[in-house]
């Protein structure tokens, strides 16, 4: 085998540039040394390890595929590899970085004024300002066009009313990118912590993404100056373009979760002796390991090609839908199978697979459910919207 | 202050190595090569000294194959200013004197105020380069430095020896070998990786570095005859019962079964 990693069966790594490999190795080391040791306990305690933020920011992981404003300016394949490595630790860690970079810094960078960029982006890259993204509402996430949050102009200000649900980083955010319906269609507003009428609270008692903060946002006659409106976009294209960025990162990230489960179960089955031989010497285990490896390898190739398309500036959002659908389904199936192959111990915090499995139940739902992505591709193939 | 840091490009310590068919080299496919871990302390210490001084230059030097540029790029991404690669594939199995000579040629040319290296390069772990480089350059040298202080052109280095700490003082320039615990090496930042692309790696041949061709080939002072992997561990036995009985049994085993005492 030419490849150092069994999960990289076709040596996809050889297709990366030296710089991309260096980015991956650097983040991998941070994840192995600093992140993987803390996440099992953080998940158990329903706690996001905020103490990692300075080091994550110091390495330049926040908004790393944006340019200028103290961002690293990496290409999109490198950003994908960052996500993949982070999610080897926990989907909650990758979610934090996805939300900060793809859902908050990206719209400010793309649709904001120069003043807004100068004011927010360097602090967000430094991890000193935390962002959250408010699109989904309590009455359903897959139909954002039906949003009830409204922004009405009042002199030089806007008055926002409504509620947002399932918001990662909500209660620790210094700024929320809130999407609200207006007379001129959906627009984005930078709602700041401390603005009168803006409150948030955590959603507790989750069985998934327990090492990530998930919140509700409430907007009760919040007065937001026009200077906090993102002027560069109108309509759902704004928030959907952010989701395309984040979904792109997810499609890479979940490969990391799957690799973590695969490596765990490969080691376990190699050393676990049943009926006088290692589990790995049985046909059922080998078939299952081979299937995991095949699906991880396929996902790697899919994401790499998606990244190359994105770096060429020709990626279409429906192609991201295919990668998000395929790769998250792959990761969830791998995690569930790994959990099963670990036997009774597999339900214990001592193993990572069950944590990844539970996290991936969120990942397959958020940022477009599997069904929505299938229908996006269906619409692309037939020219007819069925949703 | 100008600091020269010598680096070695080595197989990752977590790699499971295989001996190639020739019996004296490793199968390179599947091996991940990294900066020798002790060298990371040297890079970190150099960067810290430069940052504390507010000025200076950190120059990396490696004698190795073309692929060793990856290790130099890592050091550049951590924050070093420039790098020299003395390139020859045969450095992989070169002896300590050849490596030290290669580093000495660059040190002579660059006249650094301080030379930092890892105390040993993992893999062969000979710990020879630091003292050899010191002797070649006729400069003070200390290895396994766990604490370092530099004031007014003089260094104070602490090194742990059995049951005590030895404190060495000397004048700069000097050659110091860094020990684990000297500092906590930083991660390269993504911005550092991007900036490292713009930094130069000056590639020279072994001949440019004054190394005679024979020293890397026929005339090598140390020749690798054969590589063997450590024998697999055989089963362990755990003694049970009262501690006195265990001692009696242990002594019996060592004497009668293992015949080592």
Coordinates of C-alpha atoms in Angstrom, one line a residue:
Chain A
X1 CA 0.0 0.0 0.0
X2 CA 1.4 3.3 -1.0
X3 CA -0.7 5.4 1.3
X4 CA 0.1 5.9 5.0
X5 CA -3.5 5.9 6.0
X6 CA -5.8 2.8 5.4
X7 CA -8.8 5.1 5.1
X8 CA -7.1 6.8 2.2
X9 CA -7.1 3.7 0.2
X10 CA -6.6 5.4 -3.2
X11 CA -4.0 7.8 -1.8
X12 CA -6.1 10.9 -2.4
X13 CA -3.6 12.8 -0.4
X14 CA -1.2 12.6 -3.3
X15 CA -3.6 14.9 -5.2
X16 CA -3.1 17.7 -2.6
X17 CA -0.5 20.4 -3.0
X18 CA 2.4 20.6 -0.6
X19 CA 0.6 23.6 1.0
X20 CA -2.7 21.7 1.4
X21 CA -0.9 18.8 3.0
X22 CA 0.9 21.2 5.4
X23 CA -2.4 22.7 6.4
X24 CA -3.9 19.3 7.0
X25 CA -0.9 18.1 9.0
X26 CA -0.8 21.2 11.2
X27 CA -4.5 21.0 12.0
X28 CA -4.3 17.3 12.5
X29 CA -1.7 17.7 15.1
X30 CA -3.6 20.3 17.0
X31 CA -6.7 18.0 16.9
X32 CA -4.7 15.0 18.1
X33 CA -3.0 16.9 20.9
X34 CA -5.5 19.4 22.1
X35 CA -9.0 18.6 20.9
X36 CA -9.5 14.8 20.9
X37 CA -8.5 14.5 24.6
X38 CA -11.2 17.0 25.7
X39 CA -14.2 16.3 23.7
X40 CA -15.5 13.0 25.2
X41 CA -15.8 14.8 28.6
X42 CA -17.1 18.0 27.1
X43 CA -19.9 16.0 25.4
X44 CA -20.6 14.2 28.6
X45 CA -20.9 17.5 30.5
X46 CA -22.9 19.2 27.8
X47 CA -20.2 21.8 27.5
X48 CA -18.5 23.6 24.6
X49 CA -14.7 23.9 25.4
X50 CA -14.4 27.6 24.9
X51 CA -10.9 27.5 26.1
X52 CA -9.8 26.1 22.7
X53 CA -11.0 29.3 20.9
X54 CA -7.7 31.3 21.4
X55 CA -5.6 28.6 20.0
X56 CA -8.0 27.9 17.1
X57 CA -8.0 31.6 16.3
X58 CA -4.2 31.8 16.8
X59 CA -3.7 29.1 14.1
X60 CA -5.9 31.2 11.8
X61 CA -8.7 28.6 11.4
X62 CA -11.5 31.2 11.6
X63 CA -12.6 32.5 8.2
X64 CA -9.4 30.8 6.8
X65 CA -10.6 30.7 3.2
X66 CA -11.4 34.5 3.2
X67 CA -8.8 37.0 2.1
X68 CA -7.8 40.2 3.8
X69 CA -9.0 41.5 7.2
X70 CA -6.4 39.3 9.0
X71 CA -7.8 36.1 7.4
X72 CA -5.4 33.4 6.2
X73 CA -6.6 33.4 2.5
X74 CA -6.4 29.7 2.0
X75 CA -7.9 28.0 -1.0
X76 CA -11.2 26.0 -0.5
X77 CA -9.6 22.6 -0.6
X78 CA -7.4 23.6 2.3
X79 CA -10.5 24.9 4.2
X80 CA -12.1 21.5 3.5
X81 CA -9.1 19.7 5.0
X82 CA -9.3 22.0 8.1
X83 CA -13.0 20.9 8.5
X84 CA -12.1 17.3 8.0
X85 CA -9.4 17.3 10.7
X86 CA -11.6 19.3 13.2
X87 CA -14.5 16.9 12.9
X88 CA -12.2 13.9 13.7
X89 CA -12.5 15.4 17.2
X90 CA -16.1 16.3 17.2
X91 CA -18.8 17.7 14.9
X92 CA -19.4 20.4 17.6
X93 CA -15.8 21.7 17.0
X94 CA -16.2 21.8 13.3
X95 CA -19.7 23.4 13.7
X96 CA -18.1 26.2 15.8
X97 CA -15.6 27.0 13.0
X98 CA -18.2 26.6 10.2
X99 CA -20.6 29.0 11.8
X100 CA -18.0 31.6 12.6
X101 CA -16.3 31.5 9.2
X102 CA -18.9 30.3 6.6
X103 CA -22.1 31.7 8.1
X104 CA -21.0 34.9 9.8
X105 CA -17.7 36.1 8.4
X106 CA -18.6 35.1 4.9
X107 CA -21.8 37.2 4.6
X108 CA -20.0 40.2 6.2
X109 CA -17.1 39.7 3.8
X110 CA -19.4 39.2 0.8
X111 CA -22.3 41.5 1.4
X112 CA -21.1 44.0 4.0
X113 CA -19.8 47.6 3.6
X114 CA -16.1 48.4 4.0
X115 CA -16.9 49.8 7.4
X116 CA -18.7 46.6 8.5
X117 CA -15.8 44.5 7.3
X118 CA -13.2 46.6 9.1
X119 CA -15.3 46.7 12.3
X120 CA -16.1 43.0 12.5
X121 CA -13.8 40.7 10.5
X122 CA -10.4 41.1 12.2
X123 CA -11.9 40.6 15.6
X124 CA -13.8 37.6 14.4
X125 CA -10.7 36.1 12.8
X126 CA -8.9 36.6 16.2
X127 CA -11.7 34.8 18.0
X128 CA -12.4 37.9 20.1
X129 CA -15.8 38.4 18.5
X130 CA -18.0 35.4 18.2
X131 CA -20.8 35.3 15.7
X132 CA -24.0 33.3 15.2
X133 CA -26.3 33.0 12.2
X134 CA -30.1 33.4 12.6
X135 CA -32.1 31.9 9.7
X136 CA -34.1 28.9 11.0
X137 CA -37.3 29.6 12.9
X138 CA -39.2 27.4 15.4
X139 CA -41.9 26.5 12.9
X140 CA -39.6 24.8 10.4
X141 CA -36.2 25.1 8.9
X142 CA -36.6 23.7 5.4
X143 CA -38.8 26.5 4.2
X144 CA -36.9 29.7 5.1
X145 CA -39.1 31.7 2.6
X146 CA -41.9 31.3 5.1
X147 CA -40.0 33.1 7.8
X148 CA -42.0 35.2 10.3
X149 CA -39.2 37.5 11.5
X150 CA -39.8 40.9 10.1
X151 CA -37.8 44.1 9.9
X152 CA -39.6 47.4 9.4
X153 CA -37.9 50.6 8.6
X154 CA -38.3 53.4 11.2
X155 CA -36.4 56.6 10.2
X156 CA -32.8 55.6 9.9
X157 CA -33.2 52.4 11.9
X158 CA -34.9 49.1 11.5
X159 CA -37.2 47.4 14.1
X160 CA -36.9 43.6 14.2
X161 CA -39.4 41.2 15.6
X162 CA -39.3 37.4 15.6
X163 CA -37.6 34.3 16.9
X164 CA -34.8 32.1 15.6
X165 CA -34.2 28.5 16.6
X166 CA -31.4 25.9 16.6
X167 CA -28.7 28.6 16.5
X168 CA -25.2 27.4 17.1
X169 CA -23.1 29.7 19.4
X170 CA -26.3 31.8 20.1
X171 CA -25.7 32.6 23.7
X172 CA -22.0 33.3 23.4
X173 CA -22.3 35.4 20.3
X174 CA -21.3 39.0 20.3
X175 CA -23.0 39.5 16.9
X176 CA -25.9 37.7 15.2
X177 CA -26.3 37.7 11.5
X178 CA -30.1 37.7 11.5
X179 CA -32.1 37.3 8.3
X180 CA -35.5 39.0 8.4
X181 CA -38.3 39.7 5.8
X182 CA -38.7 43.3 4.8
X183 CA -40.8 45.1 2.2
X184 CA -38.0 44.5 -0.2
X185 CA -37.5 40.9 0.5
X186 CA -35.2 39.1 3.0
X187 CA -32.3 41.1 4.3
X188 CA -29.4 40.5 6.7
X189 CA -28.9 42.5 9.9
X190 CA -26.0 42.5 12.3
X191 CA -27.7 42.3 15.7
X192 CA -25.3 43.1 18.5
X193 CA -25.3 41.6 22.0
X194 CA -26.8 44.0 24.4
X195 CA -29.2 45.7 21.9
X196 CA -32.5 46.3 23.8
X197 CA -35.0 43.6 23.1
X198 CA -32.5 41.0 21.9
X199 CA -32.2 38.0 24.1
X200 CA -31.1 34.4 23.7
X201 CA -31.2 31.2 25.7
X202 CA -29.6 27.8 25.4
X203 CA -31.5 24.7 24.2
X204 CA -30.6 22.2 26.9
X205 CA -31.1 18.4 27.1
X206 CA -29.9 17.6 23.6
X207 CA -28.7 14.0 22.8
X208 CA -26.6 15.3 20.0
X209 CA -23.9 18.0 19.5
X210 CA -23.7 18.2 23.3
X211 CA -20.2 19.8 23.1
X212 CA -21.7 22.6 21.0
X213 CA -23.9 25.5 22.1
X214 CA -27.3 25.6 20.5
X215 CA -29.7 28.4 21.3
X216 CA -32.9 30.3 20.6
X217 CA -32.8 34.0 19.7
X218 CA -35.7 36.3 20.5
X219 CA -36.1 39.7 18.8
X220 CA -38.7 41.9 20.6
X221 CA -38.8 45.4 18.9
X222 CA -35.0 45.4 18.5
X223 CA -33.9 48.7 17.1
X224 CA -31.0 48.1 14.7
X225 CA -29.3 51.0 12.9
X226 CA -29.2 50.9 9.1
X227 CA -25.4 50.8 9.3
X228 CA -25.9 47.2 10.6
X229 CA -27.8 46.1 7.5
X230 CA -25.9 44.1 5.0
X231 CA -26.5 46.1 1.8
X232 CA -25.0 43.7 -0.7
X233 CA -27.9 41.2 -1.1
X234 CA -31.7 41.0 -1.1
X235 CA -33.8 37.8 -1.0
X236 CA -33.2 34.3 0.1
X237 CA -30.1 34.1 -2.2
X238 CA -28.2 35.8 0.7
X239 CA -28.7 33.3 3.4
X240 CA -28.7 30.4 0.9
X241 CA -25.3 31.4 -0.4
X242 CA -24.0 31.3 3.2
X243 CA -25.5 27.8 3.6
X244 CA -23.7 26.7 0.4
X245 CA -20.4 27.7 2.0
X246 CA -21.1 25.9 5.3
X247 CA -22.5 22.8 3.6
X248 CA -19.3 22.6 1.6
X249 CA -17.3 22.5 4.8
X250 CA -19.7 19.9 6.3
X251 CA -19.2 17.6 3.3
X252 CA -15.5 17.5 4.1
X253 CA -15.9 17.6 7.9
X254 CA -18.0 14.5 8.2
X255 CA -15.2 12.5 6.5
X256 CA -13.2 13.2 9.6
X257 CA -15.9 11.8 11.8
X258 CA -16.1 8.7 9.7
X259 CA -12.3 8.2 9.8
X260 CA -12.3 8.5 13.6
X261 CA -15.0 5.8 13.8
X262 CA -13.3 3.5 11.2
X263 CA -9.9 3.8 12.9
X264 CA -11.4 3.0 16.3
X265 CA -13.2 -0.1 15.1
X266 CA -10.3 -1.3 13.0
X267 CA -8.1 -1.2 16.0
X268 CA -10.7 -2.8 18.2
X269 CA -11.5 -5.7 15.9
X270 CA -7.8 -6.4 15.3
X271 CA -7.2 -7.0 19.0
X272 CA -10.6 -8.3 20.3
X273 CA -10.4 -12.1 20.5
X274 CA -13.6 -14.1 20.2
X275 CA -13.9 -17.8 19.5
X276 CA -10.1 -18.0 19.6
X277 CA -9.3 -15.5 16.9
X278 CA -9.3 -11.8 16.4
X279 CA -12.7 -10.4 15.2
X280 CA -10.8 -8.9 12.3
X281 CA -10.1 -12.4 11.0
X282 CA -13.8 -13.0 10.4
X283 CA -15.6 -12.5 7.1
X284 CA -18.4 -10.4 8.5
X285 CA -16.0 -7.9 10.1
X286 CA -13.9 -7.7 7.0
X287 CA -16.9 -7.1 4.7
X288 CA -18.0 -4.3 7.0
X289 CA -14.5 -2.7 7.2
X290 CA -14.2 -2.9 3.5
X291 CA -17.5 -1.3 3.0
X292 CA -16.6 1.6 5.4
X293 CA -13.3 2.1 3.6
X294 CA -15.0 2.1 0.2
X295 CA -17.5 4.7 1.3
X296 CA -14.9 6.9 3.0
X297 CA -12.6 6.8 0.0
X298 CA -15.5 7.7 -2.4
X299 CA -16.4 10.6 -0.1
X300 CA -12.8 11.9 -0.2
X301 CA -12.7 11.9 -3.9
X302 CA -16.1 13.6 -4.2
X303 CA -15.1 16.4 -1.8
X304 CA -11.8 16.9 -3.5
X305 CA -13.4 17.4 -6.9
X306 CA -16.0 19.7 -5.3
X307 CA -13.2 21.7 -3.8
X308 CA -11.3 21.9 -7.1
X309 CA -14.5 23.2 -8.7
X310 CA -15.0 25.7 -6.0
X311 CA -11.4 26.9 -6.3
X312 CA -12.0 27.4 -10.0
X313 CA -15.1 29.4 -9.2
X314 CA -17.4 27.1 -11.1
X315 CA -19.0 25.1 -8.3
X316 CA -22.8 25.0 -8.3
X317 CA -24.8 24.7 -5.1
X318 CA -26.5 21.5 -6.3
X319 CA -23.1 19.9 -6.5
X320 CA -22.6 20.8 -2.8
X321 CA -26.0 19.2 -2.1
X322 CA -24.8 16.0 -3.6
X323 CA -21.6 16.0 -1.5
X324 CA -23.5 16.9 1.7
X325 CA -26.1 14.2 1.1
X326 CA -23.6 11.5 0.2
X327 CA -20.9 12.2 2.7
X328 CA -23.1 12.8 5.8
X329 CA -25.1 9.7 5.0
X330 CA -21.8 7.8 4.6
X331 CA -20.5 9.1 7.9
X332 CA -23.7 8.4 9.8
X333 CA -23.8 4.8 8.5
X334 CA -20.2 4.3 9.2
X335 CA -20.6 5.6 12.8
X336 CA -23.7 3.4 13.4
X337 CA -21.9 0.3 12.1
X338 CA -18.8 1.1 14.1
X339 CA -20.9 1.5 17.2
X340 CA -22.4 -1.9 16.6
X341 CA -19.1 -3.6 15.9
X342 CA -17.7 -2.3 19.2
X343 CA -20.2 -4.4 21.0
X344 CA -21.4 -3.5 24.5
X345 CA -18.4 -1.2 25.1
X346 CA -19.5 0.8 22.1
X347 CA -22.2 2.5 24.1
X348 CA -19.6 3.8 26.6
X349 CA -17.9 7.2 26.7
X350 CA -14.6 5.2 26.4
X351 CA -15.3 4.9 22.7
X352 CA -15.7 7.8 20.2
X353 CA -18.0 6.2 17.7
X354 CA -21.2 6.6 19.7
X355 CA -20.5 10.3 20.2
X356 CA -19.8 10.8 16.5
X357 CA -23.0 8.8 15.7
X358 CA -25.1 11.0 17.9
X359 CA -23.6 14.2 16.5
X360 CA -24.1 13.1 13.0
X361 CA -27.9 12.8 13.6
X362 CA -27.8 16.6 13.9
X363 CA -25.4 17.0 10.9
X364 CA -27.7 15.1 8.6
X365 CA -30.6 17.4 9.6
X366 CA -29.0 20.8 9.8
X367 CA -27.9 22.9 6.8
X368 CA -30.5 21.1 4.6
X369 CA -31.9 17.8 5.5
X370 CA -31.0 14.8 3.3
X371 CA -34.4 15.0 1.6
X372 CA -34.0 18.6 0.7
X373 CA -30.6 17.9 -0.9
X374 CA -32.1 15.0 -2.9
X375 CA -34.9 17.3 -4.1
X376 CA -32.4 20.0 -5.0
X377 CA -30.6 17.5 -7.2
X378 CA -33.9 16.3 -8.5
X379 CA -34.9 19.8 -9.5
X380 CA -31.5 20.2 -11.3
X381 CA -32.0 17.0 -13.2
X382 CA -35.6 17.6 -14.2
X383 CA -36.0 21.3 -14.3
X384 CA -39.0 21.0 -12.0
X385 CA -39.2 22.1 -8.4
X386 CA -41.0 19.4 -6.3
X387 CA -40.7 21.3 -3.0
Chain B
X1 CA 20.8 38.3 16.8
X2 CA 21.2 35.8 14.0
X3 CA 20.3 32.3 14.9
X4 CA 21.0 29.2 12.8
X5 CA 18.8 26.2 13.5
X6 CA 19.8 22.8 12.2
X7 CA 17.0 20.5 11.3
X8 CA 16.7 16.8 10.4
X9 CA 13.9 15.3 8.3
X10 CA 13.0 12.0 9.9
X11 CA 10.3 9.3 9.8
X12 CA 7.4 10.1 12.1
X13 CA 7.9 8.4 15.4
X14 CA 4.4 6.9 15.1
X15 CA 5.3 5.3 11.7
X16 CA 5.6 1.5 11.6
X17 CA 8.7 1.1 9.6
X18 CA 9.6 -1.8 7.3
X19 CA 13.1 -2.8 6.2
X20 CA 13.5 -2.8 2.5
X21 CA 14.8 -5.8 0.5
X22 CA 18.4 -4.4 0.5
X23 CA 18.4 -4.9 4.3
X24 CA 19.9 -1.4 5.0
X25 CA 17.1 1.0 4.1
X26 CA 13.5 1.6 5.0
X27 CA 10.6 1.1 2.7
X28 CA 9.7 4.8 2.1
X29 CA 6.2 4.3 0.7
X30 CA 3.8 4.8 3.5
X31 CA 6.2 6.5 5.8
X32 CA 5.4 10.0 6.8
X33 CA 8.5 12.2 7.3
X34 CA 8.5 15.0 9.8
X35 CA 10.8 17.5 11.5
X36 CA 12.7 15.6 14.2
X37 CA 10.8 16.4 17.4
X38 CA 13.8 17.7 19.3
X39 CA 14.4 20.1 16.5
X40 CA 11.0 21.7 17.1
X41 CA 12.3 22.9 20.5
X42 CA 15.3 24.5 18.7
X43 CA 13.0 26.3 16.2
X44 CA 10.7 27.5 19.0
X45 CA 13.6 28.7 21.2
X46 CA 15.1 30.6 18.2
X47 CA 11.8 32.3 17.5
X48 CA 11.3 33.2 21.1
X49 CA 14.8 34.7 21.4
X50 CA 14.2 36.7 18.2
X51 CA 10.8 37.9 19.4
X52 CA 12.2 38.8 22.8
X53 CA 15.0 40.8 21.2
X54 CA 12.5 42.5 18.8
X55 CA 15.0 41.9 15.9
X56 CA 17.2 39.3 14.4
X57 CA 17.0 36.5 11.9
X58 CA 16.2 32.8 12.2
X59 CA 17.9 30.7 9.5
X60 CA 17.0 27.0 9.0
X61 CA 19.5 24.5 7.6
X62 CA 18.9 20.9 6.7
X63 CA 21.1 18.3 5.0
X64 CA 18.7 15.9 3.4
X65 CA 16.9 14.7 0.3
X66 CA 14.7 17.0 -1.8
X67 CA 11.6 15.9 0.2
X68 CA 13.2 17.6 3.3
X69 CA 11.9 20.9 1.9
X70 CA 8.6 19.9 3.7
X71 CA 10.4 20.1 7.1
X72 CA 12.0 23.4 6.2
X73 CA 8.6 24.7 5.1
X74 CA 7.2 23.7 8.4
X75 CA 9.9 25.7 10.2
X76 CA 9.3 28.7 7.9
X77 CA 5.5 28.4 8.6
X78 CA 6.3 28.5 12.4
X79 CA 8.0 31.8 11.7
X80 CA 11.6 31.3 10.6
X81 CA 12.9 33.8 8.1
X82 CA 14.8 31.7 5.5
X83 CA 16.2 28.3 4.9
X84 CA 19.1 26.4 3.3
X85 CA 18.7 22.8 2.0
X86 CA 21.9 21.0 1.3
X87 CA 20.4 18.5 -1.0
X88 CA 21.6 14.9 -1.5
X89 CA 19.5 11.8 -1.2
X90 CA 22.5 10.0 0.5
X91 CA 22.2 12.3 3.6
X92 CA 19.5 9.8 4.7
X93 CA 22.2 7.3 5.8
X94 CA 25.1 9.7 6.2
X95 CA 27.2 9.6 9.4
X96 CA 27.1 12.3 12.0
X97 CA 30.4 13.9 10.8
X98 CA 29.1 14.4 7.3
X99 CA 25.9 16.1 8.6
X100 CA 27.9 18.2 11.0
X101 CA 30.3 19.2 8.2
X102 CA 27.3 20.3 6.0
X103 CA 25.9 22.4 8.8
X104 CA 29.4 23.8 9.6
X105 CA 29.8 25.0 6.0
X106 CA 26.7 27.1 6.2
X107 CA 27.6 28.3 9.7
X108 CA 31.0 29.4 8.5
X109 CA 29.5 31.4 5.7
X110 CA 26.7 32.9 7.7
X111 CA 28.5 33.6 11.0
X112 CA 25.4 33.2 13.3
X113 CA 25.5 34.4 16.9
X114 CA 24.0 31.2 18.0
X115 CA 23.4 27.7 16.6
X116 CA 20.5 25.6 18.0
X117 CA 19.8 22.0 17.2
X118 CA 17.8 19.2 18.6
X119 CA 19.9 17.2 21.1
X120 CA 19.5 14.2 18.8
X121 CA 17.8 13.3 15.6
X122 CA 15.2 10.7 16.1
X123 CA 15.6 7.6 14.0
X124 CA 19.3 7.0 14.4
X125 CA 19.5 8.9 17.7
X126 CA 23.3 9.2 17.7
X127 CA 23.5 12.6 19.4
X128 CA 26.7 13.3 17.6
X129 CA 25.9 16.4 15.5
X130 CA 26.0 19.0 18.4
X131 CA 29.5 18.1 19.7
X132 CA 30.9 17.5 16.2
X133 CA 29.6 20.8 15.0
X134 CA 31.1 22.5 18.0
X135 CA 34.5 20.9 17.4
X136 CA 34.5 21.6 13.7
X137 CA 33.7 25.3 14.3
X138 CA 35.9 25.5 17.5
X139 CA 33.0 26.9 19.5
X140 CA 31.5 26.1 22.9
X141 CA 28.9 23.5 22.8
X142 CA 26.3 22.1 25.3
X143 CA 23.7 19.4 24.6
X144 CA 20.5 18.4 26.2
X145 CA 19.7 22.0 27.3
X146 CA 16.5 22.1 29.3
X147 CA 16.7 25.8 30.3
X148 CA 18.4 28.6 28.5
X149 CA 19.2 32.2 29.3
X150 CA 21.1 34.6 27.1
X151 CA 22.4 37.9 28.5
X152 CA 25.0 40.2 26.9
X153 CA 26.5 37.7 24.6
X154 CA 26.8 34.9 27.1
X155 CA 24.6 31.9 27.7
X156 CA 23.6 30.0 30.8
X157 CA 22.4 26.5 30.0
X158 CA 20.9 24.0 32.4
X159 CA 21.1 20.3 31.6
X160 CA 19.8 17.5 33.6
X161 CA 22.3 14.8 34.4
X162 CA 21.7 11.8 36.6
X163 CA 20.4 13.1 39.9
X164 CA 21.5 16.7 39.4
X165 CA 21.4 19.7 37.1
X166 CA 24.5 20.9 35.5
X167 CA 24.8 24.6 34.8
X168 CA 27.0 25.6 31.9
X169 CA 28.0 29.1 31.1
X170 CA 29.8 30.3 28.0
X171 CA 30.2 32.9 25.4
X172 CA 28.4 33.3 22.1
X173 CA 28.6 32.1 19.4
X174 CA 27.9 28.7 20.7
X175 CA 26.3 25.4 19.6
X176 CA 23.4 24.3 21.8
X177 CA 21.4 21.0 21.6
X178 CA 17.8 21.4 22.8
X179 CA 16.1 19.0 25.2
X180 CA 12.4 18.3 25.6
X181 CA 10.9 20.7 28.1
X182 CA 12.9 23.7 27.0
X183 CA 9.7 25.2 25.7
X184 CA 6.4 24.3 24.1
X185 CA 6.7 24.4 20.3
X186 CA 4.0 26.5 18.6
X187 CA 1.8 25.2 15.9
X188 CA 2.4 26.7 12.5
X189 CA -0.5 29.1 11.7
X190 CA -2.4 28.9 8.5
X191 CA -1.2 32.5 7.7
X192 CA 2.3 31.3 8.5
X193 CA 1.9 28.5 5.9
X194 CA 0.8 31.0 3.3
X195 CA 3.7 33.4 4.1
X196 CA 6.2 30.5 4.1
X197 CA 5.4 30.0 0.4
X198 CA 7.0 33.4 -0.3
X199 CA 10.1 32.7 1.8
X200 CA 13.2 31.3 0.0
X201 CA 14.7 27.9 0.4
X202 CA 18.3 28.2 -0.9
X203 CA 19.1 24.7 -2.4
X204 CA 22.8 23.7 -2.5
X205 CA 24.6 20.5 -3.5
X206 CA 26.7 18.6 -1.1
X207 CA 29.7 19.7 -3.2
X208 CA 28.7 23.4 -2.6
X209 CA 28.8 22.7 1.1
X210 CA 32.3 21.4 0.8
X211 CA 31.4 17.7 1.2
X212 CA 33.6 15.4 -0.9
X213 CA 31.6 13.0 -2.8
X214 CA 33.3 10.0 -1.2
X215 CA 32.2 11.1 2.3
X216 CA 28.6 10.3 1.3
X217 CA 29.5 7.1 -0.6
X218 CA 32.4 4.8 -0.7
X219 CA 34.4 6.6 1.9
X220 CA 31.8 6.8 4.5
X221 CA 33.1 6.6 8.0
X222 CA 30.0 4.8 9.3
X223 CA 28.5 2.1 7.0
X224 CA 25.1 0.6 7.7
X225 CA 25.5 -3.1 7.4
X226 CA 22.0 -4.3 8.3
X227 CA 18.8 -3.1 9.8
X228 CA 16.6 -5.3 11.9
X229 CA 13.3 -4.6 13.5
X230 CA 13.2 -5.3 17.2
X231 CA 12.1 -8.8 18.0
X232 CA 8.4 -9.1 18.8
X233 CA 7.7 -9.2 22.5
X234 CA 6.9 -12.7 23.8
X235 CA 4.3 -13.3 26.4
X236 CA 4.6 -11.7 29.8
X237 CA 3.9 -13.5 33.0
X238 CA 2.4 -11.9 36.0
X239 CA 3.5 -13.4 39.4
X240 CA 0.8 -13.8 42.0
X241 CA 0.6 -14.5 45.7
X242 CA 2.4 -12.9 48.7
X243 CA 5.2 -10.5 47.9
X244 CA 7.8 -12.8 49.5
X245 CA 6.7 -15.7 47.5
X246 CA 6.7 -13.6 44.3
X247 CA 10.3 -12.6 44.9
X248 CA 11.4 -16.1 45.4
X249 CA 9.6 -17.2 42.3
X250 CA 11.1 -14.2 40.3
X251 CA 14.6 -15.1 41.4
X252 CA 14.0 -18.8 40.5
X253 CA 12.7 -17.8 37.0
X254 CA 15.7 -15.5 36.3
X255 CA 18.1 -18.1 37.4
X256 CA 16.6 -21.3 36.1
X257 CA 14.4 -20.4 33.2
X258 CA 15.9 -17.3 31.8
X259 CA 19.4 -18.0 33.1
X260 CA 20.2 -14.3 33.3
X261 CA 21.5 -14.3 36.9

